[in-house]
mmCIF file of C-alpha atoms in Angstrom:
data_model
loop_
_atom_site.group_PDB
_atom_site.id
_atom_site.type_symbol
_atom_site.label_atom_id
_atom_site.label_comp_id
_atom_site.label_asym_id
_atom_site.label_seq_id
_atom_site.Cartn_x
_atom_site.Cartn_y
_atom_site.Cartn_z
ATOM 1 C CA MET A 787 -0.042 -0.015 -0.156
ATOM 2 C CA ALA A 788 2.882 2.443 1.027
ATOM 3 C CA ARG A 789 3.840 1.967 -2.420
ATOM 4 C CA VAL A 790 0.596 2.422 -4.334
ATOM 5 C CA VAL A 791 0.735 6.092 -2.425
ATOM 6 C CA SER A 792 3.760 6.643 -3.086
ATOM 7 C CA LEU A 793 3.715 6.170 -7.081
ATOM 8 C CA VAL A 794 0.437 8.348 -6.956
ATOM 9 C CA LYS A 795 1.782 11.296 -5.117
ATOM 10 C CA ARG A 796 4.918 11.213 -7.832
ATOM 11 C CA CYS A 797 2.414 10.782 -10.914
ATOM 12 C CA SER A 798 0.402 13.783 -9.199
ATOM 13 C CA GLY A 799 3.387 15.898 -8.737
ATOM 14 C CA VAL A 800 4.221 15.688 -12.532
ATOM 15 C CA LEU A 801 1.006 15.769 -14.197
ATOM 16 C CA HIS A 802 -0.765 17.600 -11.704
ATOM 17 C CA THR A 803 -4.392 16.244 -12.281
ATOM 18 C CA ALA A 804 -6.734 16.628 -9.204
ATOM 19 C CA SER A 805 -7.991 13.161 -9.498
ATOM 20 C CA LEU A 806 -4.894 11.644 -8.988
ATOM 21 C CA ILE A 807 -4.242 14.454 -5.541
ATOM 22 C CA ARG A 808 -7.137 13.187 -4.326
ATOM 23 C CA CYS A 809 -6.597 9.133 -5.667
ATOM 24 C CA SER A 810 -3.695 9.924 -3.149
ATOM 25 C CA ALA A 811 -5.844 11.024 -0.020
ATOM 26 C CA VAL A 812 -7.878 8.506 -0.453
ATOM 27 C CA LEU A 813 -5.841 5.386 -0.465
ATOM 28 C CA GLN A 814 -3.968 7.322 2.717
ATOM 29 C CA ARG A 815 -7.132 5.852 4.228
ATOM 30 C CA GLY A 816 -6.117 2.887 5.305
ATOM 31 C CA PRO A 817 -7.021 -0.591 3.948
ATOM 32 C CA CYS A 818 -10.667 -0.254 3.414
ATOM 33 C CA LEU A 819 -9.957 0.523 -0.738
ATOM 34 C CA ALA A 820 -6.579 -1.731 -1.065
ATOM 35 C CA ALA A 821 -8.244 -4.104 -2.754
ATOM 36 C CA CYS A 822 -8.918 -1.242 -5.490
ATOM 37 C CA SER A 823 -5.753 0.136 -5.264
ATOM 38 C CA TRP A 824 -4.082 -0.844 -8.063
ATOM 39 C CA PHE A 825 -6.735 -0.177 -10.346
ATOM 40 C CA LEU A 826 -7.165 3.307 -9.696
ATOM 41 C CA ILE A 827 -3.724 3.738 -10.737
ATOM 42 C CA LEU A 828 -4.382 1.739 -14.054
ATOM 43 C CA SER A 829 -7.860 3.374 -14.314
ATOM 44 C CA PHE A 830 -5.711 6.565 -14.890
ATOM 45 C CA LEU A 831 -2.997 5.041 -17.352
ATOM 46 C CA GLN A 832 -5.037 3.970 -19.119
ATOM 47 C CA PRO A 833 -6.351 5.525 -22.273
ATOM 48 C CA CYS A 834 -9.749 7.517 -21.796
ATOM 49 C CA LEU A 835 -11.310 10.416 -22.803
ATOM 50 C CA PRO A 836 -11.122 13.909 -21.103
ATOM 51 C CA PRO A 837 -13.403 14.378 -18.031
ATOM 52 C CA TRP A 838 -15.439 16.991 -20.048
ATOM 53 C CA GLU A 839 -16.217 14.652 -22.942
ATOM 54 C CA LEU A 840 -17.741 12.285 -20.234
ATOM 55 C CA GLN A 841 -19.561 14.408 -18.469
ATOM 56 C CA ASN A 842 -21.981 15.227 -21.690
ATOM 57 C CA GLU A 843 -22.394 11.857 -22.558
ATOM 58 C CA PRO A 844 -25.638 12.228 -24.619
ATOM 59 C CA PRO A 845 -28.789 10.457 -23.426
ATOM 60 C CA PRO A 846 -28.597 6.871 -24.457
ATOM 61 C CA GLY A 847 -30.915 6.321 -28.329
ATOM 62 C CA SER A 848 -30.912 10.689 -28.659
ATOM 63 C CA THR A 849 -28.509 9.287 -31.458
ATOM 64 C CA CYS A 850 -30.402 6.344 -33.551
ATOM 65 C CA ASP A 851 -33.247 4.948 -34.470
ATOM 66 C CA PRO A 852 -36.439 5.182 -31.873
ATOM 67 C CA GLU A 853 -37.156 1.743 -32.442
ATOM 68 C CA LEU A 854 -34.079 0.501 -31.766
ATOM 69 C CA VAL A 855 -34.416 2.299 -28.463
ATOM 70 C CA THR A 856 -37.613 -0.115 -28.151
ATOM 71 C CA LYS A 857 -35.043 -2.812 -28.890
ATOM 72 C CA ALA A 858 -33.093 -2.773 -26.434
ATOM 73 C CA ARG A 859 -35.811 -2.142 -23.742
ATOM 74 C CA THR A 860 -38.007 -4.764 -24.842
ATOM 75 C CA ALA A 861 -35.815 -7.412 -26.108
ATOM 76 C CA PRO A 862 -32.089 -6.348 -24.772
ATOM 77 C CA ASP A 863 -31.114 -10.024 -25.930
ATOM 78 C CA SER A 864 -31.936 -9.889 -29.705
ATOM 79 C CA VAL A 865 -30.022 -6.527 -29.804
ATOM 80 C CA THR A 866 -26.785 -7.065 -31.730
ATOM 81 C CA ASP A 867 -23.258 -5.525 -31.170
ATOM 82 C CA ARG A 868 -23.562 -3.159 -34.591
ATOM 83 C CA GLU A 869 -26.703 -2.284 -32.806
ATOM 84 C CA TRP A 870 -25.124 -1.532 -30.040
ATOM 85 C CA ARG A 871 -22.837 0.052 -31.092
ATOM 86 C CA ASP A 872 -25.700 2.844 -33.041
ATOM 87 C CA LEU A 873 -27.494 3.178 -29.661
ATOM 88 C CA LEU A 874 -24.656 4.106 -27.803
ATOM 89 C CA SER A 875 -21.824 6.715 -27.764
ATOM 90 C CA SER A 876 -18.234 5.923 -27.985
ATOM 91 C CA VAL A 877 -17.862 5.979 -24.068
ATOM 92 C CA GLN A 878 -20.664 4.119 -23.094
ATOM 93 C CA TYR A 879 -20.175 1.356 -25.534
ATOM 94 C CA GLN A 880 -16.820 0.839 -24.503
ATOM 95 C CA VAL A 881 -17.336 0.371 -21.069
ATOM 96 C CA ALA A 882 -20.908 -1.152 -21.106
ATOM 97 C CA ARG A 883 -20.540 -3.238 -23.480
ATOM 98 C CA GLY A 884 -16.893 -3.758 -23.801
ATOM 99 C CA HIS A 885 -16.135 -3.914 -19.691
ATOM 100 C CA GLY A 886 -13.981 -0.428 -20.188
ATOM 101 C CA THR A 887 -13.653 1.463 -16.976
ATOM 102 C CA GLU A 888 -14.333 5.967 -17.056
ATOM 103 C CA ARG A 889 -11.636 7.665 -15.017
ATOM 104 C CA ALA A 890 -12.003 8.524 -11.767
ATOM 105 C CA TRP A 891 -13.772 11.819 -11.195
ATOM 106 C CA SER A 892 -14.707 11.956 -14.426
ATOM 107 C CA GLY A 893 -18.480 10.258 -14.555
ATOM 108 C CA ARG A 894 -21.577 12.659 -14.874
ATOM 109 C CA TYR A 895 -23.132 11.264 -11.928
ATOM 110 C CA ASN A 896 -20.352 10.810 -9.317
ATOM 111 C CA GLU A 897 -21.331 14.339 -7.586
ATOM 112 C CA ASN A 898 -25.387 14.145 -8.609
ATOM 113 C CA LYS A 899 -27.245 14.670 -5.827
ATOM 114 C CA GLU A 900 -31.212 14.730 -7.162
ATOM 115 C CA LYS A 901 -33.460 12.252 -6.276
ATOM 116 C CA GLY A 902 -34.352 9.445 -9.057
ATOM 117 C CA VAL A 903 -33.357 6.572 -9.914
ATOM 118 C CA TYR A 904 -30.162 4.774 -11.916
ATOM 119 C CA THR A 905 -31.081 2.691 -14.854
ATOM 120 C CA CYS A 906 -28.563 0.913 -16.949
ATOM 121 C CA VAL A 907 -27.757 2.947 -19.894
ATOM 122 C CA CYS A 908 -28.162 0.029 -22.361
ATOM 123 C CA CYS A 909 -31.744 -1.603 -21.587
ATOM 124 C CA ASN A 910 -32.942 1.140 -18.481
ATOM 125 C CA THR A 911 -33.795 -1.386 -15.836
ATOM 126 C CA GLU A 912 -33.815 -0.100 -12.881
ATOM 127 C CA LEU A 913 -30.567 -0.991 -10.869
ATOM 128 C CA PHE A 914 -30.316 1.632 -7.918
ATOM 129 C CA PRO A 915 -32.419 4.096 -5.881
ATOM 130 C CA SER A 916 -30.371 7.612 -5.422
ATOM 131 C CA LYS A 917 -31.630 6.969 -1.818
ATOM 132 C CA TYR A 918 -28.484 4.616 -1.587
ATOM 133 C CA LYS A 919 -25.699 6.504 -3.260
ATOM 134 C CA PHE A 920 -22.945 8.211 -1.076
ATOM 135 C CA ASP A 921 -19.968 10.206 -1.128
ATOM 136 C CA SER A 922 -17.228 7.165 -1.014
ATOM 137 C CA GLY A 923 -14.177 8.895 -1.947
ATOM 138 C CA SER A 924 -13.292 6.488 -4.901
ATOM 139 C CA GLY A 925 -14.264 8.996 -8.243
ATOM 140 C CA TRP A 926 -17.256 7.083 -9.042
ATOM 141 C CA PRO A 927 -20.446 6.528 -7.709
ATOM 142 C CA SER A 928 -21.491 4.183 -5.089
ATOM 143 C CA PHE A 929 -24.070 2.757 -3.610
ATOM 144 C CA PHE A 930 -24.566 0.749 -1.039
ATOM 145 C CA ASP A 931 -27.785 -1.076 -1.814
ATOM 146 C CA THR A 932 -29.727 -1.872 -4.988
ATOM 147 C CA VAL A 933 -32.928 -1.604 -6.121
ATOM 148 C CA LYS A 934 -35.460 -4.585 -4.996
ATOM 149 C CA LYS A 935 -37.782 -6.469 -6.755
ATOM 150 C CA ASP A 936 -41.471 -7.856 -4.587
ATOM 151 C CA ASP A 937 -39.356 -10.924 -4.434
ATOM 152 C CA LYS A 938 -36.376 -8.610 -2.558
ATOM 153 C CA LYS A 939 -34.544 -10.094 -5.517
ATOM 154 C CA ASP A 940 -32.711 -7.580 -7.764
ATOM 155 C CA ASN A 941 -31.375 -6.826 -10.923
ATOM 156 C CA ILE A 942 -27.487 -6.937 -11.170
ATOM 157 C CA ALA A 943 -26.112 -10.207 -11.656
ATOM 158 C CA ARG A 944 -22.277 -10.785 -10.191
ATOM 159 C CA LYS A 945 -19.384 -12.858 -10.770
ATOM 160 C CA SER A 946 -15.823 -13.438 -9.975
ATOM 161 C CA ASP A 947 -13.315 -10.584 -11.672
ATOM 162 C CA LYS A 948 -9.515 -11.807 -11.587
ATOM 163 C CA LYS A 949 -7.961 -9.447 -13.556
ATOM 164 C CA PHE A 950 -5.168 -6.981 -12.646
ATOM 165 C CA GLY A 951 -3.747 -9.622 -10.446
ATOM 166 C CA MET A 952 -6.605 -9.094 -8.069
ATOM 167 C CA VAL A 953 -9.828 -11.014 -7.178
ATOM 168 C CA ARG A 954 -13.109 -8.999 -7.432
ATOM 169 C CA THR A 955 -16.947 -8.667 -7.524
ATOM 170 C CA GLU A 956 -17.757 -7.771 -10.662
ATOM 171 C CA VAL A 957 -21.479 -6.525 -11.219
ATOM 172 C CA LEU A 958 -23.610 -6.334 -14.214
ATOM 173 C CA CYS A 959 -27.034 -5.746 -15.549
ATOM 174 C CA ASP A 960 -28.988 -9.106 -15.211
ATOM 175 C CA ARG A 961 -31.064 -8.371 -18.043
ATOM 176 C CA CYS A 962 -28.859 -7.459 -20.557
ATOM 177 C CA HIS A 963 -25.301 -8.491 -19.059
ATOM 178 C CA ALA A 964 -23.686 -4.764 -19.427
ATOM 179 C CA HIS A 965 -21.116 -3.781 -17.545
ATOM 180 C CA LEU A 966 -21.972 -1.766 -13.970
ATOM 181 C CA GLY A 967 -18.741 -2.129 -11.904
ATOM 182 C CA HIS A 968 -17.293 -4.076 -9.555
ATOM 183 C CA VAL A 969 -18.677 -4.629 -5.481
ATOM 184 C CA PHE A 970 -16.403 -4.395 -2.493
ATOM 185 C CA ASP A 971 -17.479 -5.224 1.545
ATOM 186 C CA ASP A 972 -16.131 -1.949 2.577
ATOM 187 C CA GLY A 973 -18.890 0.280 1.997
ATOM 188 C CA PRO A 974 -21.643 1.480 5.164
ATOM 189 C CA GLY A 975 -24.432 0.411 7.210
ATOM 190 C CA PRO A 976 -26.521 -1.221 6.880
ATOM 191 C CA THR A 977 -25.183 -3.450 3.954
ATOM 192 C CA GLY A 978 -21.649 -2.613 4.795
ATOM 193 C CA LEU A 979 -21.189 -2.882 0.873
ATOM 194 C CA ARG A 980 -19.769 -0.551 -1.578
ATOM 195 C CA TYR A 981 -21.045 -0.543 -5.776
ATOM 196 C CA CYS A 982 -18.813 1.400 -7.488
ATOM 197 C CA ILE A 983 -20.185 2.285 -10.682
ATOM 198 C CA ASN A 984 -19.590 3.685 -14.021
ATOM 199 C CA SER A 985 -21.360 6.741 -14.758
ATOM 200 C CA ALA A 986 -21.093 5.551 -18.866
ATOM 201 C CA SER A 987 -23.066 2.860 -17.604
ATOM 202 C CA LEU A 988 -26.075 4.540 -16.016
ATOM 203 C CA ASN A 989 -28.876 6.411 -17.260
ATOM 204 C CA PHE A 990 -30.364 8.700 -14.600
ATOM 205 C CA GLU A 991 -34.685 9.469 -14.347
ATOM 206 C CA LYS A 992 -35.213 12.390 -11.798
ATOM 207 C CA GLU A 993 -37.769 11.951 -9.710
ATOM 208 C CA ASP A 994 -40.743 14.445 -10.135
#
């Protein structure tokens, strides 16, 4: 962990980026975020779009045939890869369909505090209520619980992810299999969970 913090400090000194400086402060909190330490650094080193381009991601389906939007929301399993590319922006496709990661502190919804529900950017399935959102300091929208159906189950699929030399739990939309992010066991009560989610995988429906 000390080496990770040192590396981030050195990078922030050279690049003078606010994200890296904030990352250094987060990592010094202790072992609670150790599981994603290297993942944070790797996300800075991966090619990605500037923060302002991510903040201005268009609403899903706003640049394609409305019939394709309907198809994605009613029968997502029948949507082809070519159609997902047409439906989503480049960043949304890379993250949601390509299992990519947006840069920390760059997502549209990281600091969103409005009331409503976060849905899947691909099929519009309800995923996270705003009442479960909290500021984790990680740089990605974070939630401690999910939308629950009548049977107390949610719309999230979970699977083991062993990339980058770590063992994490990836979370996906259970309906269309879009990559959302990961879940960690260092969140607040009552669940003790932290769903660390990419803004590019989400759409937000504001409460009336």
